[in-house]
Tab-separated table of C-alpha atoms and ligand atoms in Angstrom:
chain	number	residue	atom	x	y	z
A	200	MET	CA	5.245	-5.220	3.510
A	201	GLY	CA	2.349	-2.869	3.980
A	202	GLU	CA	1.035	0.520	3.081
A	203	HIS	CA	4.427	1.988	2.347
A	204	LEU	CA	4.526	-0.178	-0.773
A	205	THR	CA	1.479	1.487	-2.193
A	206	PRO	CA	2.548	4.649	-3.962
A	207	THR	CA	0.585	7.715	-2.929
A	208	ALA	CA	-1.525	9.243	-5.633
A	209	ILE	CA	-0.794	12.913	-6.174
A	210	ALA	CA	-2.927	14.654	-8.722
A	211	HIS	CA	-2.462	17.839	-10.736
A	212	GLU	CA	1.147	18.459	-9.930
A	213	SER	CA	3.903	18.853	-12.482
A	214	LEU	CA	7.232	17.068	-12.149
A	215	VAL	CA	8.912	20.456	-11.742
A	216	GLN	CA	6.679	21.383	-8.804
A	217	ALA	CA	6.835	17.950	-7.220
A	218	THR	CA	10.648	17.783	-7.259
A	219	THR	CA	11.517	21.366	-6.252
A	220	ASN	CA	12.789	20.300	-2.850
A	221	GLN	CA	14.170	16.886	-3.769
A	222	ASN	CA	17.895	16.232	-3.697
A	223	ALA	CA	17.584	13.325	-6.113
A	224	TRP	CA	14.763	11.311	-7.600
A	225	ILE	CA	13.636	8.860	-10.253
A	226	GLU	CA	10.996	9.746	-12.847
A	227	ILE	CA	8.981	6.951	-14.444
A	228	ASP	CA	7.126	7.836	-17.630
A	229	LEU	CA	3.980	5.695	-17.568
A	230	ALA	CA	2.911	6.877	-21.024
A	231	ALA	CA	6.224	5.646	-22.437
A	232	ALA	CA	5.745	2.327	-20.621
A	233	ALA	CA	2.283	1.923	-22.165
A	234	GLY	CA	3.730	2.779	-25.589
A	235	ASN	CA	6.434	0.139	-25.121
A	236	VAL	CA	3.791	-2.462	-24.248
A	237	ARG	CA	1.917	-1.632	-27.462
A	238	SER	CA	5.060	-1.761	-29.648
A	239	LEU	CA	6.300	-5.000	-28.129
A	240	LYS	CA	2.903	-6.700	-28.303
A	241	GLN	CA	2.724	-5.857	-31.967
A	242	ALA	CA	6.286	-7.064	-32.589
A	243	MET	CA	5.622	-10.382	-30.797
A	244	GLY	CA	2.715	-11.368	-33.000
A	245	GLY	CA	0.620	-14.020	-31.300
A	246	SER	CA	2.922	-14.551	-28.316
A	247	GLU	CA	1.769	-13.159	-25.001
A	248	LEU	CA	3.758	-10.433	-23.296
A	249	ILE	CA	4.898	-11.639	-19.860
A	250	ALA	CA	6.160	-8.548	-18.036
A	251	VAL	CA	9.183	-9.420	-15.895
A	252	VAL	CA	8.999	-7.072	-12.886
A	253	LYS	CA	11.493	-8.784	-10.573
A	254	ALA	CA	13.934	-6.719	-8.498
A	255	ASN	CA	11.412	-3.910	-7.922
A	256	ALA	CA	10.796	-3.734	-11.671
A	257	TYR	CA	14.477	-3.151	-12.428
A	258	GLY	CA	14.574	-0.149	-10.107
A	259	ALA	CA	11.431	1.450	-11.546
A	260	GLY	CA	9.244	0.407	-8.588
A	261	ALA	CA	7.024	-2.630	-9.146
A	262	ALA	CA	4.125	-1.474	-6.950
A	263	ALA	CA	3.317	1.412	-9.313
A	264	LEU	CA	4.704	0.144	-12.615
A	265	ALA	CA	3.019	-3.279	-12.583
A	266	PRO	CA	-0.560	-1.926	-12.314
A	267	ALA	CA	0.254	0.507	-15.144
A	268	LEU	CA	1.590	-2.330	-17.297
A	269	GLU	CA	-1.499	-4.380	-16.488
A	270	GLN	CA	-3.662	-1.483	-17.642
A	271	ALA	CA	-1.516	-1.128	-20.781
A	272	GLY	CA	-2.282	-4.711	-21.793
A	273	VAL	CA	0.430	-7.158	-20.756
A	274	ALA	CA	-0.894	-10.709	-20.371
A	275	ARG	CA	0.997	-11.932	-17.307
A	276	PHE	CA	3.710	-11.008	-14.850
A	277	ALA	CA	6.863	-12.819	-13.830
A	278	VAL	CA	9.021	-12.357	-10.732
A	279	VAL	CA	11.805	-14.441	-9.226
A	280	TRP	CA	11.023	-14.669	-5.504
A	281	PRO	CA	7.654	-15.766	-4.152
A	282	HIS	CA	7.578	-12.658	-1.923
A	283	GLU	CA	7.808	-10.459	-5.004
A	284	GLY	CA	4.583	-12.117	-6.101
A	285	TYR	CA	2.870	-11.419	-2.766
A	286	MET	CA	3.885	-7.769	-3.066
A	287	LEU	CA	2.416	-7.569	-6.569
A	288	ARG	CA	-0.903	-8.914	-5.256
A	289	GLN	CA	-0.783	-6.277	-2.480
A	290	ALA	CA	-0.308	-3.668	-5.186
A	291	GLY	CA	-3.559	-4.883	-6.712
A	292	VAL	CA	-2.264	-6.924	-9.642
A	293	ALA	CA	-4.939	-9.381	-10.801
A	294	LEU	CA	-3.234	-11.089	-13.764
A	295	PRO	CA	-1.386	-14.424	-13.466
A	296	ILE	CA	1.978	-14.100	-11.693
A	297	LEU	CA	4.679	-16.596	-12.530
A	298	VAL	CA	7.497	-17.186	-10.024
A	299	LEU	CA	10.610	-17.976	-12.068
A	300	GLY	CA	12.967	-18.747	-9.189
A	301	HIS	CA	13.267	-21.134	-6.281
A	302	ALA	CA	10.446	-21.906	-3.857
A	303	PHE	CA	10.395	-24.048	-0.717
A	304	PRO	CA	7.552	-26.417	0.178
A	305	ALA	CA	6.800	-23.889	2.952
A	306	ASP	CA	5.965	-21.362	0.216
A	307	ALA	CA	3.114	-23.530	-1.067
A	308	VAL	CA	0.359	-22.280	1.274
A	309	PRO	CA	0.962	-18.532	0.830
A	310	ALA	CA	1.656	-18.995	-2.885
A	311	VAL	CA	-1.648	-20.789	-3.415
A	312	ARG	CA	-3.420	-18.161	-1.314
A	313	SER	CA	-1.935	-15.424	-3.542
A	314	ARG	CA	-2.655	-17.420	-6.710
A	315	LEU	CA	1.006	-17.482	-7.736
A	316	THR	CA	2.138	-19.872	-10.429
A	317	LEU	CA	5.283	-21.483	-9.021
A	318	THR	CA	8.015	-23.048	-11.086
A	319	CYS	CA	8.063	-26.541	-9.610
A	320	HIS	CA	11.452	-28.215	-9.427
A	321	SER	CA	10.742	-31.157	-7.129
A	322	LEU	CA	8.038	-33.685	-6.320
A	323	GLU	CA	8.243	-32.568	-2.689
A	324	LEU	CA	7.304	-29.014	-3.689
A	325	GLY	CA	4.607	-30.353	-6.019
A	326	GLU	CA	3.058	-32.390	-3.205
A	327	ALA	CA	3.053	-29.360	-0.906
A	328	ILE	CA	1.338	-27.289	-3.616
A	329	SER	CA	-1.156	-30.084	-4.223
A	330	ARG	CA	-2.034	-30.237	-0.499
A	331	ALA	CA	-2.304	-26.456	-0.199
A	332	ALA	CA	-4.549	-26.292	-3.263
A	333	ALA	CA	-6.744	-29.128	-1.969
A	334	ASN	CA	-7.179	-27.312	1.371
A	335	ALA	CA	-8.044	-24.102	-0.433
A	336	GLY	CA	-10.435	-25.900	-2.773
A	337	VAL	CA	-8.625	-24.698	-5.901
A	338	THR	CA	-6.426	-26.060	-8.677
A	339	ALA	CA	-2.914	-24.599	-8.604
A	340	LYS	CA	-1.008	-24.095	-11.844
A	341	VAL	CA	2.700	-24.846	-11.969
A	342	HIS	CA	5.424	-24.624	-14.610
A	343	VAL	CA	8.306	-27.039	-15.128
A	344	LYS	CA	11.701	-25.740	-16.171
A	345	VAL	CA	14.176	-27.653	-18.297
A	346	ASP	CA	17.864	-26.903	-17.827
A	347	THR	CA	18.977	-26.828	-21.451
A	348	GLY	CA	22.545	-25.688	-20.808
A	349	LEU	CA	22.583	-22.583	-18.603
A	350	HIS	CA	23.036	-24.802	-15.526
A	351	ARG	CA	21.281	-22.326	-13.307
A	352	PHE	CA	17.761	-23.465	-12.463
A	353	GLY	CA	15.534	-26.275	-13.725
A	354	LEU	CA	15.991	-30.004	-14.292
A	355	GLU	CA	17.895	-31.936	-16.947
A	356	LEU	CA	15.759	-33.215	-19.817
A	357	ASP	CA	14.878	-36.718	-18.502
A	358	ALA	CA	14.331	-35.536	-14.929
A	359	ALA	CA	12.137	-32.652	-16.105
A	360	VAL	CA	9.972	-35.005	-18.165
A	361	ALA	CA	9.685	-37.449	-15.249
A	362	LEU	CA	8.746	-34.683	-12.796
A	363	ALA	CA	6.131	-33.240	-15.157
A	364	GLU	CA	4.513	-36.690	-15.496
A	365	GLU	CA	4.484	-37.162	-11.708
A	366	LEU	CA	3.004	-33.704	-11.130
A	367	ARG	CA	0.348	-34.494	-13.719
A	368	ASN	CA	-0.895	-37.291	-11.489
A	369	LEU	CA	-1.220	-35.143	-8.369
A	370	PRO	CA	-4.684	-33.857	-7.502
A	371	HIS	CA	-5.402	-30.129	-7.543
A	372	ILE	CA	-2.361	-29.359	-9.719
A	373	GLU	CA	-2.300	-28.394	-13.349
A	374	VAL	CA	1.045	-28.379	-15.141
A	375	GLU	CA	0.395	-25.357	-17.279
A	376	GLY	CA	3.823	-24.382	-18.503
A	377	LEU	CA	7.093	-25.758	-19.863
A	378	THR	CA	10.046	-23.392	-19.856
A	379	THR	CA	13.761	-22.869	-20.217
A	380	HIS	CA	16.180	-19.938	-20.274
A	381	MET	CA	18.906	-19.028	-22.759
A	382	ALA	CA	22.569	-18.669	-21.793
A	383	ASN	CA	23.857	-16.071	-24.236
A	384	ALA	CA	20.818	-14.271	-25.620
A	385	ASP	CA	22.338	-10.798	-25.365
A	386	GLU	CA	25.773	-11.635	-26.715
A	387	ALA	CA	27.060	-11.033	-30.229
A	388	ASP	CA	27.089	-14.779	-30.843
A	389	ASP	CA	23.902	-16.324	-29.461
A	390	SER	CA	24.204	-19.538	-31.459
A	391	PHE	CA	24.218	-21.732	-28.335
A	392	ALA	CA	20.486	-20.955	-28.272
A	393	ASP	CA	20.114	-23.428	-31.176
A	394	GLU	CA	21.518	-26.249	-29.064
A	395	GLN	CA	19.330	-25.229	-26.109
A	396	HIS	CA	16.327	-25.059	-28.400
A	397	ARG	CA	17.046	-28.599	-29.644
A	398	ILE	CA	16.833	-29.908	-26.075
A	399	PHE	CA	13.745	-27.827	-25.298
A	400	ARG	CA	12.019	-29.236	-28.405
A	401	LEU	CA	12.732	-32.781	-27.184
A	402	ALA	CA	11.101	-31.922	-23.855
A	403	ALA	CA	8.123	-30.369	-25.625
A	404	GLN	CA	7.721	-33.437	-27.850
A	405	ARG	CA	7.674	-35.706	-24.814
A	406	LEU	CA	5.277	-33.423	-22.938
A	407	PRO	CA	2.831	-32.429	-25.679
A	408	TRP	CA	0.032	-32.074	-23.116
A	409	ILE	CA	1.609	-29.024	-21.431
A	410	PRO	CA	-0.156	-26.120	-23.125
A	411	TYR	CA	2.022	-23.067	-22.392
A	412	ARG	CA	5.665	-22.826	-23.523
A	413	HIS	CA	8.094	-19.983	-22.930
A	414	THR	CA	11.839	-19.641	-23.472
A	415	ALA	CA	12.647	-16.049	-24.400
A	416	ASN	CA	13.854	-12.950	-22.560
A	417	SER	CA	13.961	-9.559	-24.328
A	418	ALA	CA	16.972	-10.287	-26.526
A	419	THR	CA	15.818	-13.761	-27.537
A	420	ALA	CA	12.244	-12.597	-28.132
A	421	LEU	CA	13.372	-9.761	-30.381
A	422	ARG	CA	15.996	-11.754	-32.259
A	423	ARG	CA	14.488	-15.220	-32.623
A	424	GLU	CA	10.923	-15.649	-33.704
A	425	GLU	CA	11.122	-19.441	-33.353
A	426	LEU	CA	11.730	-19.101	-29.604
A	427	ARG	CA	8.742	-16.900	-28.824
A	428	TYR	CA	6.281	-19.739	-28.290
A	429	SER	CA	3.202	-18.991	-26.114
A	430	GLY	CA	4.668	-16.041	-24.247
A	431	VAL	CA	7.855	-13.975	-24.053
A	432	ARG	CA	9.383	-12.939	-20.722
A	433	VAL	CA	10.275	-9.348	-21.362
A	434	GLY	CA	11.995	-7.169	-18.786
A	435	LEU	CA	14.587	-4.791	-20.203
A	436	ALA	CA	12.756	-3.974	-23.437
A	437	LEU	CA	9.683	-2.805	-21.487
A	438	HIS	CA	11.981	-0.222	-19.919
A	439	GLY	CA	12.772	1.044	-23.399
A	440	VAL	CA	16.299	-0.320	-23.277
A	441	ILE	CA	17.179	-2.727	-26.055
A	442	PRO	CA	19.908	-5.338	-25.407
A	443	PRO	CA	23.210	-4.560	-27.147
A	444	ASN	CA	23.085	-7.193	-29.900
A	445	THR	CA	19.499	-6.525	-30.816
A	446	GLY	CA	17.347	-4.476	-33.130
A	447	GLY	CA	13.656	-4.181	-32.600
A	448	PRO	CA	10.560	-2.083	-32.483
A	449	VAL	CA	10.683	1.519	-31.375
A	450	VAL	CA	10.625	1.709	-27.595
A	451	ALA	CA	11.227	4.717	-25.362
A	452	PRO	CA	13.214	4.789	-22.112
A	453	ILE	CA	10.822	5.019	-19.166
A	454	LEU	CA	13.263	5.881	-16.369
A	455	SER	CA	15.135	9.110	-15.684
A	456	LEU	CA	17.431	9.694	-12.719
A	457	ARG	CA	17.850	13.314	-11.749
A	458	ALA	CA	19.347	15.320	-8.881
A	459	ARG	CA	19.740	18.947	-7.880
A	460	VAL	CA	23.148	20.569	-7.609
A	461	ALA	CA	23.876	20.927	-3.901
A	462	ARG	CA	26.876	23.250	-4.089
A	463	VAL	CA	29.265	24.771	-6.619
A	464	THR	CA	32.901	25.096	-5.516
A	465	ALA	CA	35.925	26.791	-7.019
A	466	VAL	CA	38.996	24.544	-7.274
A	467	GLU	CA	42.435	26.043	-7.828
A	468	PRO	CA	45.070	24.441	-10.080
A	469	GLY	CA	46.720	21.580	-8.214
A	470	GLU	CA	43.832	21.087	-5.769
A	471	GLY	CA	42.023	17.756	-5.741
A	472	VAL	CA	38.432	16.657	-5.171
A	473	SER	CA	36.691	13.821	-3.311
A	474	TYR	CA	38.243	10.884	-1.418
A	475	GLY	CA	41.810	10.184	-2.396
A	476	LEU	CA	41.949	13.451	-4.377
A	477	THR	CA	42.150	11.311	-7.538
A	478	TRP	CA	41.264	14.239	-9.802
A	479	ARG	CA	43.185	17.481	-9.627
A	480	ALA	CA	42.409	20.734	-11.381
A	481	THR	CA	44.941	21.785	-14.014
A	482	ALA	CA	43.345	25.232	-14.420
A	483	PRO	CA	41.034	27.368	-12.301
A	484	SER	CA	37.908	25.184	-12.175
A	485	ARG	CA	34.427	24.939	-10.774
A	486	VAL	CA	32.903	21.654	-9.621
A	487	ALA	CA	29.268	20.928	-8.788
A	488	LEU	CA	28.284	18.566	-5.980
A	489	ILE	CA	25.607	16.033	-6.998
A	490	PRO	CA	23.811	14.425	-4.007
A	491	VAL	CA	23.697	10.833	-5.313
A	492	GLY	CA	26.189	8.118	-4.439
A	493	TYR	CA	26.908	4.448	-4.588
A	494	ALA	CA	24.388	3.922	-1.769
A	495	ASP	CA	21.751	4.954	-4.307
A	496	GLY	CA	23.112	2.533	-6.904
A	497	TRP	CA	25.253	5.098	-8.722
A	498	ARG	CA	28.323	2.962	-9.296
A	499	ARG	CA	31.614	3.762	-7.645
A	500	GLY	CA	33.293	2.647	-10.885
A	501	LEU	CA	31.838	5.728	-12.578
A	502	GLY	CA	34.321	7.964	-10.731
A	503	ASN	CA	36.371	9.935	-13.306
A	504	GLU	CA	34.521	7.953	-16.064
A	505	GLY	CA	30.854	8.938	-16.238
A	506	SER	CA	29.112	12.180	-17.001
A	507	VAL	CA	25.829	13.980	-16.284
A	508	LEU	CA	23.783	16.606	-18.138
A	509	ILE	CA	23.353	20.083	-16.666
A	510	HIS	CA	21.607	22.815	-18.692
A	511	GLY	CA	21.544	20.207	-21.498
A	512	LYS	CA	25.366	19.967	-21.569
A	513	ARG	CA	27.540	16.989	-20.769
A	514	CYS	CA	29.641	17.517	-17.624
A	515	PRO	CA	32.330	14.960	-16.782
A	516	MET	CA	32.376	13.301	-13.373
A	517	VAL	CA	35.549	14.101	-11.465
A	518	GLY	CA	37.008	12.247	-8.493
A	519	ARG	CA	35.620	9.230	-6.704
A	520	VAL	CA	31.930	8.503	-6.184
A	521	CYS	CA	31.183	8.660	-2.443
A	522	MET	CA	28.374	6.856	-0.649
A	523	ASP	CA	26.029	9.859	-0.964
A	524	GLN	CA	27.506	12.271	-3.520
A	525	PHE	CA	29.928	12.914	-6.339
A	526	LEU	CA	31.341	15.878	-8.254
A	527	VAL	CA	31.199	17.021	-11.854
A	528	ASP	CA	33.339	19.581	-13.649
A	529	VAL	CA	31.193	22.573	-14.658
A	530	THR	CA	34.044	24.948	-15.494
A	531	SER	CA	32.901	25.370	-19.095
A	532	LEU	CA	29.271	25.975	-18.104
A	533	GLU	CA	28.229	29.480	-17.063
A	534	GLY	CA	25.849	30.088	-14.201
A	535	VAL	CA	25.443	26.638	-12.643
A	536	ALA	CA	23.929	27.149	-9.202
A	537	GLU	CA	22.528	25.303	-6.217
A	538	GLY	CA	19.182	23.728	-7.136
A	539	ASP	CA	19.900	23.286	-10.860
A	540	VAL	CA	18.838	19.920	-12.252
A	541	ALA	CA	21.473	17.338	-13.154
A	542	THR	CA	20.346	14.436	-15.330
A	543	LEU	CA	22.211	11.201	-14.588
A	544	ILE	CA	19.997	8.971	-16.762
A	545	GLY	CA	17.535	10.479	-19.235
A	546	SER	CA	17.399	13.458	-21.548
A	547	ASP	CA	17.921	17.162	-21.077
A	548	GLY	CA	17.510	19.363	-24.132
A	549	ASN	CA	19.035	17.650	-27.155
A	550	ASN	CA	21.299	15.416	-25.121
A	551	SER	CA	20.588	12.153	-23.371
A	552	ILE	CA	22.325	9.522	-21.284
A	553	SER	CA	20.941	5.995	-21.480
A	554	ALA	CA	21.270	3.170	-18.959
A	555	SER	CA	23.491	1.515	-21.582
A	556	ASP	CA	25.789	4.584	-21.658
A	557	VAL	CA	26.105	4.452	-17.866
A	558	ALA	CA	26.738	0.698	-18.025
A	559	LEU	CA	29.538	1.170	-20.541
A	560	ALA	CA	31.215	3.825	-18.365
A	561	ALA	CA	30.814	1.665	-15.242
A	562	GLY	CA	32.035	-1.544	-16.890
A	563	THR	CA	28.739	-3.359	-16.434
A	564	ILE	CA	25.427	-4.002	-18.212
A	565	SER	CA	22.256	-1.907	-18.380
A	566	TRP	CA	20.251	-4.455	-16.329
A	567	ASP	CA	22.748	-3.968	-13.477
A	568	VAL	CA	22.604	-0.150	-13.693
A	569	LEU	CA	18.789	-0.105	-13.468
A	570	ALA	CA	18.325	-2.886	-10.914
A	571	SER	CA	20.917	-1.244	-8.632
A	572	LEU	CA	18.866	1.922	-8.133
A	573	GLN	CA	17.982	1.962	-4.456
A	574	ALA	CA	14.813	2.667	-2.526
A	575	ARG	CA	16.274	5.793	-0.900
A	576	LEU	CA	15.452	7.557	-4.160
A	577	PRO	CA	11.818	8.699	-4.314
A	578	ARG	CA	10.032	7.705	-7.516
A	579	PHE	CA	7.630	10.002	-9.327
A	580	TYR	CA	5.231	8.396	-11.817
A	581	HIS	CA	3.996	10.731	-14.527
A	582	ARG	CA	2.395	11.016	-17.928
A	583	ALA	CA	3.727	13.886	-20.068
A	584	GLY	CA	5.136	15.534	-16.943
A	585	ALA	CA	1.898	15.354	-14.924
A	586	VAL	CA	2.650	13.390	-11.759
A	587	GLU	CA	0.173	10.611	-10.933
A	588	ALA	CA	1.857	8.868	-8.038
A	589	LEU	CA	4.809	9.045	-5.699
A	590	ALA	CA	6.675	6.132	-4.171
A	591	PRO	CA	8.338	7.686	-1.117
A	592	PRO	CA	11.867	6.729	-0.107
A	593	MET	CA	12.258	3.558	1.959
A	594	TRP	CA	14.959	2.227	4.205
B	535	PLP	C1	15.177	-11.601	-15.727
B	535	PLP	C2	14.651	-12.698	-16.544
B	535	PLP	C3	14.010	-12.435	-17.778
B	535	PLP	C4	13.906	-11.056	-18.375
B	535	PLP	O1	15.127	-10.731	-19.030
B	535	PLP	P1	15.283	-9.382	-19.884
B	535	PLP	O2	16.584	-9.559	-20.559
B	535	PLP	O3	15.301	-8.257	-18.916
B	535	PLP	O4	14.133	-9.297	-20.821
B	535	PLP	C5	13.450	-13.509	-18.453
B	535	PLP	N1	13.531	-14.767	-17.954
B	535	PLP	C6	14.160	-15.057	-16.797
B	535	PLP	C7	14.215	-16.472	-16.319
B	535	PLP	C8	14.754	-14.038	-16.060
B	535	PLP	O5	15.380	-14.335	-14.912
């Protein structure tokens, strides 16, 4: 952790200028992100927007995106690891930060120092938080999670109620929140949410003194008004990607992944390309080398399946994805040359490729496609093409 997390401000430069000598990069549209915050806040009525920025904000870069979301009017942040919370504080985030995942008693002191709201799953952790808060002369807020059927994190109904009551009696602790998480929110049939909601309601009835309740991720929040409660934990929808089973307010994708063609090669009929020579030309062909690979999070499963946009046209990926590059067939496209922009995610002209399109081609989900994008890719933050900040590549 340190300075390298803080994106460098660069003023008065266009995306085109800033990326001239970049092999590959991510563009984050901060104006689109602010628009998504507005749309989602409106759609959620009185429920607070809790921006989930775990996993480096799903590949978008939390250190720059979180302050922009804060400015755009989200109410709180959520992460999964305590250290993600410390990094958000380093990035200057002032709003409440909820840690959704596991914490050790040893996390209590730094978490209290960074004013993180931990999800408390044991009396031992609660006592450590209580001691840390007493030493710091503050009251620490915690949330209690009920496992209503996902069997991932949290306590069964009776144990959750018992823990909440015990935590209530500890000094310097305030049990602020009661929470759970849905098992099949983004699936065609999300009816198990009704059974989970039944158990959550029992917990809420037995713990009426806990003021803040939250149960919904993007899909649940958009689909089920009754599960919005005090706040909704929205990740994917803030990125302008709507879960497959879900309708919702108009949101715009915030992330584009682009690269510059590194080389164009002629391939004769019968010749193959990339490891294993799994694609062979059937006619005189030209292939363009794109300097992005699975080390950047561009899935190996996309080999011979995915496509990219060059000059606004869809070009099929050919051969295997390597660690640092892959090839696309540009035979039908005149004049492709070294330095031309290839769009892997995003729009070019009238065409676009969404994270969901990539997910479908790779046999995975859009969350996975975004969260896989690695730190080797520099990230440019812009509004209407004017770059405001750069997050340089990291090891
Ligand atoms: C990741 C996560 C979310 C956000 O999910 P989206 O589908 O991206 O909105 C919400 N709650 C919990 C507990 C999570 O782990």
